[in-house]
Tab-separated table of N, CA and C in Angstrom:
chain	number	residue	atom	x	y	z
A	19	MET	N	111.622	-155.742	-0.698
A	19	MET	CA	110.707	-156.286	-0.838
A	19	MET	C	110.683	-157.113	0.504
A	20	MET	N	111.987	-157.791	0.395
A	20	MET	CA	112.495	-158.512	1.191
A	20	MET	C	112.834	-157.994	2.814
A	21	ARG	N	113.611	-156.825	2.316
A	21	ARG	CA	113.552	-156.081	3.971
A	21	ARG	C	112.396	-155.902	4.490
A	22	LEU	N	112.011	-155.346	3.706
A	22	LEU	CA	110.686	-154.578	4.781
A	22	LEU	C	109.475	-156.406	5.092
A	23	THR	N	109.988	-157.030	4.740
A	23	THR	CA	109.206	-158.398	5.306
A	23	THR	C	109.680	-158.919	6.186
A	24	ALA	N	110.926	-158.832	6.295
A	24	ALA	CA	112.336	-159.137	7.363
A	24	ALA	C	111.614	-158.467	8.544
A	25	TRP	N	111.519	-157.389	8.510
A	25	TRP	CA	111.833	-156.452	9.355
A	25	TRP	C	110.051	-156.120	10.006
A	26	MET	N	109.298	-156.172	8.878
A	26	MET	CA	107.540	-156.380	9.399
A	26	MET	C	107.693	-158.103	10.821
A	27	PHE	N	108.360	-159.014	10.208
A	27	PHE	CA	108.471	-160.379	11.021
A	27	PHE	C	109.043	-160.426	12.908
A	28	ALA	N	110.136	-159.343	12.478
A	28	ALA	CA	111.110	-158.972	13.826
A	28	ALA	C	110.162	-158.018	14.754
A	29	LEU	N	109.285	-157.435	13.861
A	29	LEU	CA	108.295	-156.389	14.736
A	29	LEU	C	107.256	-157.118	15.585
A	30	TRP	N	106.832	-157.936	14.462
A	30	TRP	CA	105.976	-159.096	14.971
A	30	TRP	C	106.023	-160.219	16.125
A	31	THR	N	107.252	-160.546	16.002
A	31	THR	CA	107.784	-161.420	16.776
A	31	THR	C	107.726	-160.236	18.114
A	32	LEU	N	108.470	-159.574	18.645
A	32	LEU	CA	108.079	-158.760	19.104
A	32	LEU	C	107.062	-158.504	20.139
A	33	LEU	N	106.221	-157.713	19.424
A	33	LEU	CA	104.672	-157.171	19.922
A	33	LEU	C	103.854	-158.387	20.247
A	34	ALA	N	104.241	-159.703	19.322
A	34	ALA	CA	103.041	-160.525	19.335
A	34	ALA	C	102.684	-160.859	20.699
A	35	PRO	N	103.589	-161.610	21.481
A	35	PRO	CA	103.157	-162.065	22.885
A	35	PRO	C	102.578	-160.682	23.710
A	36	THR	N	103.079	-159.409	23.929
A	36	THR	CA	102.006	-158.346	23.998
A	36	THR	C	101.121	-158.088	24.034
A	37	TRP	N	100.843	-158.079	22.353
A	37	TRP	CA	99.608	-158.071	21.863
A	37	TRP	C	98.557	-158.776	22.384
A	38	VAL	N	98.922	-160.031	22.498
A	38	VAL	CA	98.117	-161.515	22.759
A	38	VAL	C	97.512	-161.025	24.453
A	39	GLY	N	98.623	-160.806	25.395
A	39	GLY	CA	98.083	-160.804	26.431
A	39	GLY	C	98.303	-159.974	26.791
A	40	ALA	N	97.722	-158.696	25.893
A	40	ALA	CA	96.671	-157.802	26.441
A	40	ALA	C	95.081	-157.770	25.798
A	41	GLN	N	95.238	-158.965	25.362
A	41	GLN	CA	93.681	-159.409	24.347
A	41	GLN	C	93.053	-160.107	25.205
A	42	ALA	N	94.092	-160.996	26.190
A	42	ALA	CA	92.940	-161.927	26.974
A	42	ALA	C	92.295	-161.052	27.279
A	43	ASN	N	91.789	-160.428	28.121
A	43	ASN	CA	90.707	-160.040	29.383
A	43	ASN	C	89.236	-159.870	27.521
A	44	PHE	N	89.659	-159.392	26.796
A	44	PHE	CA	88.844	-159.219	25.929
A	44	PHE	C	88.590	-159.888	24.668
A	45	ALA	N	89.215	-160.929	24.707
A	45	ALA	CA	89.029	-161.573	23.820
A	45	ALA	C	88.269	-163.027	24.031
A	46	ALA	N	88.418	-163.269	25.618
A	46	ALA	CA	87.792	-164.573	25.699
A	46	ALA	C	86.244	-164.024	25.477
A	47	PRO	N	85.607	-165.627	25.059
A	47	PRO	CA	83.616	-166.055	24.555
A	47	PRO	C	83.386	-165.267	25.371
A	48	PRO	N	82.143	-164.082	24.915
A	48	PRO	CA	81.206	-164.003	26.466
A	48	PRO	C	80.768	-164.172	27.257
A	49	PRO	N	80.477	-164.459	28.954
A	49	PRO	CA	80.228	-165.653	29.561
A	49	PRO	C	78.652	-166.129	28.928
A	50	THR	N	78.144	-165.766	28.807
A	50	THR	CA	76.304	-165.883	28.278
A	50	THR	C	76.106	-165.798	27.155
A	51	PRO	N	75.039	-166.611	26.690
A	51	PRO	CA	74.675	-165.871	25.054
A	51	PRO	C	73.833	-165.089	25.168
A	52	TYR	N	73.045	-164.068	24.001
A	52	TYR	CA	71.556	-163.807	24.293
A	52	TYR	C	70.619	-164.539	24.242
A	53	GLY	N	70.294	-164.487	24.980
A	53	GLY	CA	68.321	-164.706	25.104
A	53	GLY	C	67.637	-163.697	24.175
A	54	VAL	N	65.474	-163.887	25.356
A	54	VAL	CA	64.919	-162.908	24.681
A	54	VAL	C	65.002	-161.685	25.145
A	55	SER	N	65.127	-160.368	24.430
A	55	SER	CA	65.216	-159.124	24.817
A	55	SER	C	63.870	-159.190	25.403
A	56	ILE	N	64.659	-158.058	27.310
A	56	ILE	CA	63.961	-157.403	28.000
A	56	ILE	C	62.921	-156.785	27.262
A	57	GLY	N	61.843	-157.008	27.808
A	57	GLY	CA	59.889	-156.277	28.177
A	57	GLY	C	60.270	-154.728	28.796
A	58	ILE	N	59.047	-154.102	28.750
A	58	ILE	CA	59.099	-152.721	29.057
A	58	ILE	C	58.709	-153.286	30.700
A	59	GLU	N	57.678	-154.186	30.859
A	59	GLU	CA	57.453	-154.834	32.959
A	59	GLU	C	58.711	-155.102	33.222
A	60	SER	N	59.673	-155.845	32.252
A	60	SER	CA	61.581	-156.304	33.404
A	60	SER	C	62.064	-155.283	33.393
A	61	ALA	N	62.021	-154.149	32.661
A	61	ALA	CA	62.941	-153.241	32.137
A	61	ALA	C	62.244	-151.917	33.805
A	62	LYS	N	61.394	-151.589	34.156
A	62	LYS	CA	61.437	-150.580	34.947
A	62	LYS	C	61.477	-151.304	36.103
A	63	LYS	N	61.016	-152.586	36.174
A	63	LYS	CA	61.540	-153.552	37.736
A	63	LYS	C	63.123	-153.040	37.781
A	64	VAL	N	63.802	-153.208	36.410
A	64	VAL	CA	65.855	-153.273	36.956
A	64	VAL	C	65.481	-151.811	37.396
A	65	ALA	N	64.999	-151.091	36.480
A	65	ALA	CA	64.985	-149.278	36.811
A	65	ALA	C	64.087	-149.378	38.261
A	66	ALA	N	63.301	-149.506	38.782
A	66	ALA	CA	62.745	-149.714	40.381
A	66	ALA	C	63.768	-149.983	40.751
A	67	ALA	N	64.765	-150.539	41.153
A	67	ALA	CA	65.788	-151.480	41.704
A	67	ALA	C	66.644	-150.639	41.911
A	68	ALA	N	67.489	-149.700	40.600
A	68	ALA	CA	68.374	-149.018	40.687
A	68	ALA	C	68.269	-147.898	41.029
A	69	VAL	N	66.293	-147.208	40.733
A	69	VAL	CA	66.225	-145.975	41.782
A	69	VAL	C	66.812	-145.892	43.316
A	70	ALA	N	66.013	-147.257	43.839
A	70	ALA	CA	66.086	-147.426	45.426
A	70	ALA	C	67.385	-147.514	46.017
A	71	GLU	N	68.290	-147.882	45.168
A	71	GLU	CA	69.959	-148.356	45.250
A	71	GLU	C	70.236	-146.754	45.402
A	72	ALA	N	70.228	-145.572	44.543
A	72	ALA	CA	70.210	-144.456	44.329
A	72	ALA	C	69.673	-143.682	45.285
A	73	GLN	N	68.516	-143.459	45.925
A	73	GLN	CA	68.035	-142.485	46.156
A	73	GLN	C	68.674	-143.542	47.864
A	74	LYS	N	68.376	-144.193	47.976
A	74	LYS	CA	69.261	-145.054	49.446
A	74	LYS	C	70.086	-144.133	49.965
A	75	ASN	N	71.108	-144.520	49.030
A	75	ASN	CA	72.799	-143.056	48.819
A	75	ASN	C	72.337	-141.836	48.859
A	76	ARG	N	71.708	-141.167	48.325
A	76	ARG	CA	71.058	-140.130	47.928
A	76	ARG	C	71.639	-139.261	46.287
A	77	TRP	N	71.856	-140.648	45.682
A	77	TRP	CA	72.508	-140.212	44.407
A	77	TRP	C	71.574	-139.461	43.607
A	78	ARG	N	71.759	-138.721	42.459
A	78	ARG	CA	70.967	-138.468	41.370
A	78	ARG	C	71.704	-138.835	40.174
A	79	MET	N	70.873	-140.102	39.444
A	79	MET	CA	71.029	-141.041	38.765
A	79	MET	C	70.200	-140.783	37.041
A	80	ALA	N	70.410	-140.400	36.426
A	80	ALA	CA	70.156	-141.130	34.808
A	80	ALA	C	69.818	-142.959	34.526
A	81	ILE	N	69.119	-143.556	34.186
A	81	ILE	CA	69.074	-144.493	34.523
A	81	ILE	C	68.210	-145.399	32.440
A	82	ALA	N	69.148	-145.752	32.527
A	82	ALA	CA	68.530	-146.813	30.649
A	82	ALA	C	68.751	-148.167	31.227
A	83	ILE	N	67.760	-148.497	29.949
A	83	ILE	CA	67.606	-150.197	30.143
A	83	ILE	C	67.492	-150.220	28.301
A	84	VAL	N	67.788	-150.726	27.882
A	84	VAL	CA	67.873	-150.871	26.510
A	84	VAL	C	68.356	-152.651	26.499
A	85	ASP	N	67.920	-153.619	25.215
A	85	ASP	CA	67.430	-154.649	24.268
A	85	ASP	C	69.257	-155.143	24.268
A	86	THR	N	69.106	-156.273	24.210
A	86	THR	CA	70.458	-156.960	23.392
A	86	THR	C	70.926	-156.451	22.252
A	87	GLY	N	70.417	-155.327	21.480
A	87	GLY	CA	70.822	-154.759	20.435
A	87	GLY	C	71.521	-153.340	20.644
A	88	GLY	N	70.770	-152.910	21.751
A	88	GLY	CA	71.344	-151.887	22.523
A	88	GLY	C	70.653	-150.573	22.290
A	89	HIS	N	68.690	-151.110	21.644
A	89	HIS	CA	68.157	-150.229	21.557
A	89	HIS	C	67.299	-149.707	23.006
A	90	LEU	N	66.722	-148.888	23.161
A	90	LEU	CA	66.195	-148.427	24.066
A	90	LEU	C	65.045	-148.663	24.766
A	91	VAL	N	64.586	-149.274	25.545
A	91	VAL	CA	63.607	-150.456	25.703
A	91	VAL	C	62.759	-149.166	27.295
A	92	TYR	N	63.175	-148.154	27.699
A	92	TYR	CA	62.655	-148.169	29.366
A	92	TYR	C	64.017	-146.989	29.686
A	93	PHE	N	63.730	-145.312	29.925
A	93	PHE	CA	64.880	-144.472	30.715
A	93	PHE	C	64.233	-143.886	31.750
A	94	GLU	N	64.793	-143.460	32.595
A	94	GLU	CA	64.063	-142.729	33.677
A	94	GLU	C	65.524	-141.819	34.612
A	95	LYS	N	65.603	-140.614	34.654
A	95	LYS	CA	66.350	-139.174	34.755
A	95	LYS	C	65.183	-139.127	36.257
A	96	MET	N	66.162	-139.303	37.462
A	96	MET	CA	65.868	-138.808	38.153
A	96	MET	C	65.969	-136.940	39.228
A	97	GLN	N	64.993	-136.612	39.846
A	97	GLN	CA	65.005	-135.383	39.742
A	97	GLN	C	66.398	-134.529	40.405
A	98	ASP	N	66.754	-133.595	39.497
A	98	ASP	CA	68.141	-132.948	39.571
A	98	ASP	C	69.615	-133.349	39.226
A	99	THR	N	69.128	-134.537	37.945
A	99	THR	CA	70.769	-135.222	37.715
A	99	THR	C	71.154	-134.501	36.134
A	100	GLN	N	72.040	-134.277	36.878
A	100	GLN	CA	72.778	-133.569	35.559
A	100	GLN	C	72.563	-134.040	34.010
A	101	THR	N	71.921	-132.922	33.531
A	101	THR	CA	71.735	-133.185	31.836
A	101	THR	C	72.876	-134.425	31.016
A	102	GLY	N	74.031	-134.296	31.152
A	102	GLY	CA	75.099	-134.539	30.838
A	102	GLY	C	75.195	-136.115	30.940
A	103	SER	N	74.398	-136.625	31.799
A	103	SER	CA	73.886	-138.034	32.144
A	103	SER	C	73.015	-139.043	31.486
A	104	VAL	N	72.300	-137.762	31.146
A	104	VAL	CA	71.243	-139.026	30.173
A	104	VAL	C	71.958	-139.916	28.800
A	105	ASP	N	72.850	-138.996	27.497
A	105	ASP	CA	73.689	-139.740	26.811
A	105	ASP	C	74.162	-140.837	27.588
A	106	LEU	N	74.966	-140.038	28.486
A	106	LEU	CA	75.980	-141.654	28.908
A	106	LEU	C	75.955	-142.754	29.153
A	107	ALA	N	74.220	-142.444	30.212
A	107	ALA	CA	73.801	-143.755	30.709
A	107	ALA	C	72.972	-144.914	29.478
A	108	ILE	N	72.830	-144.271	28.673
A	108	ILE	CA	72.441	-144.837	27.468
A	108	ILE	C	73.859	-145.054	27.038
A	109	GLU	N	74.743	-145.142	26.373
A	109	GLU	CA	75.436	-145.494	25.662
A	109	GLU	C	76.002	-146.385	26.364
A	110	LYS	N	76.323	-146.221	28.322
A	110	LYS	CA	77.390	-147.517	29.238
A	110	LYS	C	75.944	-148.413	29.150
A	111	ALA	N	74.335	-148.519	28.650
A	111	ALA	CA	73.495	-149.366	28.706
A	111	ALA	C	74.048	-150.105	27.137
A	112	LYS	N	74.808	-149.409	25.707
A	112	LYS	CA	74.444	-150.125	25.435
A	112	LYS	C	76.276	-151.039	24.937
A	113	THR	N	76.798	-150.133	25.799
A	113	THR	CA	77.925	-151.232	25.731
A	113	THR	C	78.017	-152.873	26.093
A	114	SER	N	77.329	-152.199	27.546
A	114	SER	CA	77.307	-153.973	28.043
A	114	SER	C	76.507	-154.721	26.977
A	115	ALA	N	75.480	-154.061	26.035
A	115	ALA	CA	74.537	-155.501	25.704
A	115	ALA	C	75.361	-155.703	24.799
A	116	LEU	N	75.908	-154.624	24.412
A	116	LEU	CA	75.946	-155.167	22.663
A	116	LEU	C	77.849	-156.301	22.956
A	117	PHE	N	78.417	-156.402	24.071
A	117	PHE	CA	79.228	-156.739	23.871
A	117	PHE	C	78.620	-157.413	25.204
A	118	ARG	N	78.516	-157.926	25.954
A	118	ARG	CA	77.218	-158.677	27.355
A	118	ARG	C	78.889	-159.100	28.057
A	119	ARG	N	79.043	-157.129	28.354
A	119	ARG	CA	80.231	-156.962	29.565
A	119	ARG	C	79.965	-156.457	30.115
A	120	PRO	N	80.339	-156.119	31.864
A	120	PRO	CA	79.981	-154.852	32.110
A	120	PRO	C	81.184	-153.556	31.534
A	121	SER	N	80.497	-152.077	31.583
A	121	SER	CA	81.090	-151.237	31.075
A	121	SER	C	82.698	-151.368	31.932
A	122	LYS	N	82.575	-151.278	32.873
A	122	LYS	CA	84.055	-151.487	33.923
A	122	LYS	C	84.851	-152.248	33.148
A	123	LEU	N	84.965	-153.876	32.421
A	123	LEU	CA	85.836	-154.154	31.684
A	123	LEU	C	86.184	-153.313	31.193
A	124	PHE	N	86.385	-152.638	30.146
A	124	PHE	CA	86.336	-151.432	29.139
A	124	PHE	C	87.695	-150.452	30.092
A	125	GLU	N	87.272	-150.287	31.270
A	125	GLU	CA	87.750	-148.719	31.332
A	125	GLU	C	88.819	-149.273	32.447
A	126	ASP	N	88.562	-150.676	32.572
A	126	ASP	CA	90.071	-151.208	33.537
A	126	ASP	C	90.608	-151.548	32.188
A	127	GLY	N	91.023	-152.147	31.202
A	127	GLY	CA	91.105	-152.260	29.985
A	127	GLY	C	92.281	-150.881	29.905
A	128	VAL	N	91.732	-149.969	30.163
A	128	VAL	CA	91.799	-148.504	29.545
A	128	VAL	C	92.838	-147.968	30.595
A	129	ALA	N	93.170	-148.299	31.625
A	129	ALA	CA	93.532	-147.296	32.857
A	129	ALA	C	94.555	-148.645	32.821
A	130	GLN	N	95.115	-149.560	31.879
A	130	GLN	CA	96.386	-150.508	31.917
A	130	GLN	C	97.257	-149.891	30.711
A	131	GLY	N	96.497	-148.935	30.124
A	131	GLY	CA	97.208	-148.424	29.235
A	131	GLY	C	97.939	-149.118	28.568
A	132	GLY	N	99.233	-149.005	27.222
A	132	GLY	CA	99.650	-149.958	26.521
A	132	GLY	C	98.716	-149.833	24.754
A	133	ALA	N	98.526	-151.429	25.149
A	133	ALA	CA	97.593	-151.988	24.113
A	133	ALA	C	96.118	-151.746	24.780
A	134	GLY	N	96.065	-151.537	25.744
A	134	GLY	CA	94.363	-151.168	26.324
A	134	GLY	C	94.156	-150.623	25.833
A	135	LEU	N	94.803	-149.194	25.219
A	135	LEU	CA	94.215	-147.760	24.974
A	135	LEU	C	93.512	-147.839	23.788
A	136	ARG	N	94.042	-149.008	22.829
A	136	ARG	CA	93.357	-149.061	21.561
A	136	ARG	C	91.931	-149.501	21.976
A	137	LEU	N	91.404	-149.506	23.303
A	137	LEU	CA	90.173	-149.630	23.718
A	137	LEU	C	89.152	-148.311	22.840
A	138	LEU	N	89.996	-147.603	23.243
A	138	LEU	CA	89.228	-146.398	23.010
A	138	LEU	C	88.634	-145.706	21.284
A	139	ARG	N	89.367	-146.633	20.637
A	139	ARG	CA	88.641	-146.633	19.307
A	139	ARG	C	87.961	-147.689	19.160
A	140	LEU	N	87.032	-148.739	20.462
A	140	LEU	CA	86.412	-149.868	19.629
A	140	LEU	C	84.855	-149.227	19.428
A	141	THR	N	84.610	-149.470	18.036
A	141	THR	CA	83.484	-148.769	17.645
A	141	THR	C	82.355	-148.939	19.244
A	142	GLY	N	81.414	-148.115	19.754
A	142	GLY	CA	80.526	-148.648	20.272
A	142	GLY	C	80.222	-149.283	22.207
A	143	ALA	N	81.743	-149.349	22.380
A	143	ALA	CA	82.124	-149.204	23.537
A	143	ALA	C	82.635	-147.937	24.697
A	144	ILE	N	81.541	-147.244	25.143
A	144	ILE	CA	82.333	-146.080	26.419
A	144	ILE	C	83.035	-147.276	27.420
A	145	PRO	N	84.298	-146.632	28.074
A	145	PRO	CA	84.740	-147.088	28.446
A	145	PRO	C	84.655	-146.305	30.412
A	146	ILE	N	83.965	-146.663	30.764
A	146	ILE	CA	83.483	-146.078	32.207
A	146	ILE	C	82.733	-146.874	32.610
A	147	ASP	N	82.616	-146.656	33.740
A	147	ASP	CA	81.637	-148.197	34.917
A	147	ASP	C	80.635	-147.468	34.701
A	148	GLY	N	79.526	-148.062	35.082
A	148	GLY	CA	78.248	-147.625	35.296
A	148	GLY	C	76.935	-148.931	33.747
A	149	GLY	N	77.579	-149.557	33.532
A	149	GLY	CA	77.116	-150.330	32.391
A	149	GLY	C	76.871	-151.653	32.911
A	150	VAL	N	75.764	-152.482	32.870
A	150	VAL	CA	76.227	-153.842	33.123
A	150	VAL	C	74.928	-154.806	32.849
A	151	PRO	N	75.130	-155.738	31.755
A	151	PRO	CA	74.503	-157.168	31.679
A	151	PRO	C	72.888	-157.200	32.305
A	152	ILE	N	72.562	-157.541	31.598
A	152	ILE	CA	71.298	-158.161	32.852
A	152	ILE	C	70.846	-158.951	31.645
A	153	ILE	N	71.221	-160.106	33.364
A	153	ILE	CA	71.408	-161.899	32.965
A	153	ILE	C	69.942	-162.885	33.378
A	154	GLU	N	68.984	-163.134	32.739
A	154	GLU	CA	67.718	-164.069	33.421
A	154	GLU	C	68.024	-165.298	32.736
A	155	GLU	N	67.735	-166.557	33.188
A	155	GLU	CA	68.360	-168.265	33.008
A	155	GLU	C	69.581	-168.235	32.116
A	156	VAL	N	70.594	-167.056	32.788
A	156	VAL	CA	72.338	-167.320	32.474
A	156	VAL	C	72.085	-166.912	30.363
A	157	LYS	N	71.348	-166.019	30.724
A	157	LYS	CA	71.174	-165.764	28.817
A	157	LYS	C	71.309	-164.016	29.326
A	158	VAL	N	71.655	-163.289	28.410
A	158	VAL	CA	71.883	-161.884	28.489
A	158	VAL	C	70.562	-161.468	27.307
A	159	ILE	N	69.460	-159.880	28.223
A	159	ILE	CA	68.698	-160.144	27.772
A	159	ILE	C	68.774	-158.489	27.724
A	160	GLY	N	69.043	-157.709	28.397
A	160	GLY	CA	69.687	-156.905	27.659
A	160	GLY	C	70.806	-156.073	28.555
A	161	ALA	N	70.774	-154.750	29.067
A	161	ALA	CA	71.553	-154.202	29.791
A	161	ALA	C	71.037	-153.157	30.629
A	162	ILE	N	71.688	-152.033	31.523
A	162	ILE	CA	71.705	-151.396	32.052
A	162	ILE	C	72.794	-150.397	32.170
A	163	GLY	N	72.402	-148.768	32.060
A	163	GLY	CA	73.582	-147.730	32.242
A	163	GLY	C	72.887	-146.766	33.283
A	164	ILE	N	74.081	-146.680	33.855
A	164	ILE	CA	73.514	-145.412	34.853
A	164	ILE	C	74.297	-144.702	35.051
A	165	SER	N	74.281	-142.894	35.447
A	165	SER	CA	75.154	-142.173	35.069
A	165	SER	C	74.525	-141.026	35.992
A	166	GLY	N	75.503	-140.320	36.793
A	166	GLY	CA	74.879	-139.167	37.530
A	166	GLY	C	76.276	-138.923	38.832
A	167	GLY	N	76.752	-140.038	39.026
A	167	GLY	CA	77.478	-139.910	40.102
A	167	GLY	C	78.987	-140.433	39.852
A	168	SER	N	79.909	-141.197	40.482
A	168	SER	CA	81.361	-141.199	40.067
A	168	SER	C	80.864	-142.931	40.132
A	169	GLY	N	82.118	-143.368	38.672
A	169	GLY	CA	81.718	-144.494	38.320
A	169	GLY	C	81.545	-145.848	39.474
A	170	GLU	N	82.303	-145.497	40.215
A	170	GLU	CA	81.692	-146.607	41.006
A	170	GLU	C	80.805	-146.107	41.775
A	171	GLN	N	79.696	-145.497	41.880
A	171	GLN	CA	78.495	-144.780	42.455
A	171	GLN	C	77.713	-145.705	41.352
A	172	ASP	N	78.311	-145.254	40.157
A	172	ASP	CA	76.948	-145.617	38.792
A	172	ASP	C	77.239	-147.402	39.012
A	173	GLY	N	78.288	-147.787	38.854
A	173	GLY	CA	78.364	-149.451	38.752
A	173	GLY	C	77.983	-150.318	40.048
A	174	GLN	N	77.846	-149.427	41.150
A	174	GLN	CA	76.531	-149.949	42.056
A	174	GLN	C	75.433	-150.150	41.936
A	175	THR	N	75.170	-148.755	41.231
A	175	THR	CA	73.387	-148.857	41.455
A	175	THR	C	73.366	-149.663	39.948
A	176	ALA	N	74.215	-149.469	38.797
A	176	ALA	CA	73.390	-150.724	38.065
A	176	ALA	C	73.644	-152.084	38.502
A	177	VAL	N	74.406	-152.291	39.424
A	177	VAL	CA	74.929	-153.920	39.514
A	177	VAL	C	73.239	-154.097	40.364
A	178	ALA	N	72.806	-152.936	41.225
A	178	ALA	CA	71.291	-153.152	42.130
A	178	ALA	C	70.394	-153.705	40.982
A	179	GLY	N	70.507	-153.017	40.331
A	179	GLY	CA	69.222	-152.927	38.909
A	179	GLY	C	68.983	-154.586	38.306
A	180	ALA	N	70.197	-154.387	37.953
A	180	ALA	CA	70.132	-155.642	37.166
A	180	ALA	C	70.020	-156.864	37.370
A	181	ARG	N	70.142	-157.112	39.117
A	181	ARG	CA	70.426	-158.085	40.055
A	181	ARG	C	68.743	-158.302	40.829
A	182	ALA	N	67.525	-157.283	40.079
A	182	ALA	CA	66.397	-157.504	39.872
A	182	ALA	C	65.786	-158.261	39.271
A	183	ILE	N	66.629	-158.852	38.509
A	183	ILE	CA	66.059	-159.929	37.223
A	183	ILE	C	66.226	-161.003	38.198
A	184	ARG	N	67.726	-161.196	38.300
A	184	ARG	CA	68.199	-162.537	38.823
A	184	ARG	C	67.628	-163.667	39.783
């Protein structure tokens, strides 16, 4: 038993600095607290801004707006958007609402490999760009999720939508 304990301590001593460093991006407190959840009129305003950005670039997108608990408040799918983007947009929005962070942060963590791969098992987090918290008066009131283009296009469209509230 002492050998096992000594072996585990040695392993922890070797791995702890790497693990702690990898956690730095995700263990920091969220930048803003939750506020009162987004209402339907504000959600429509966010979606309209996202649709305008997508149309400007000739992208076909699915747009999901969720409240602070990750529950769907408003959804819109542009004409000819691939069907697979529906659930993905909702999941991206949920990720951003539940963790109060853009889903791109999780994508970047996974891309780093190593300890970042643990994010693949984080319940409720989808590591793909396109989810952005909606912030009003320095509080997260919900999130927007976009799917239909590349990750970068989805992220750009989500940011345009979220900015409609600021």
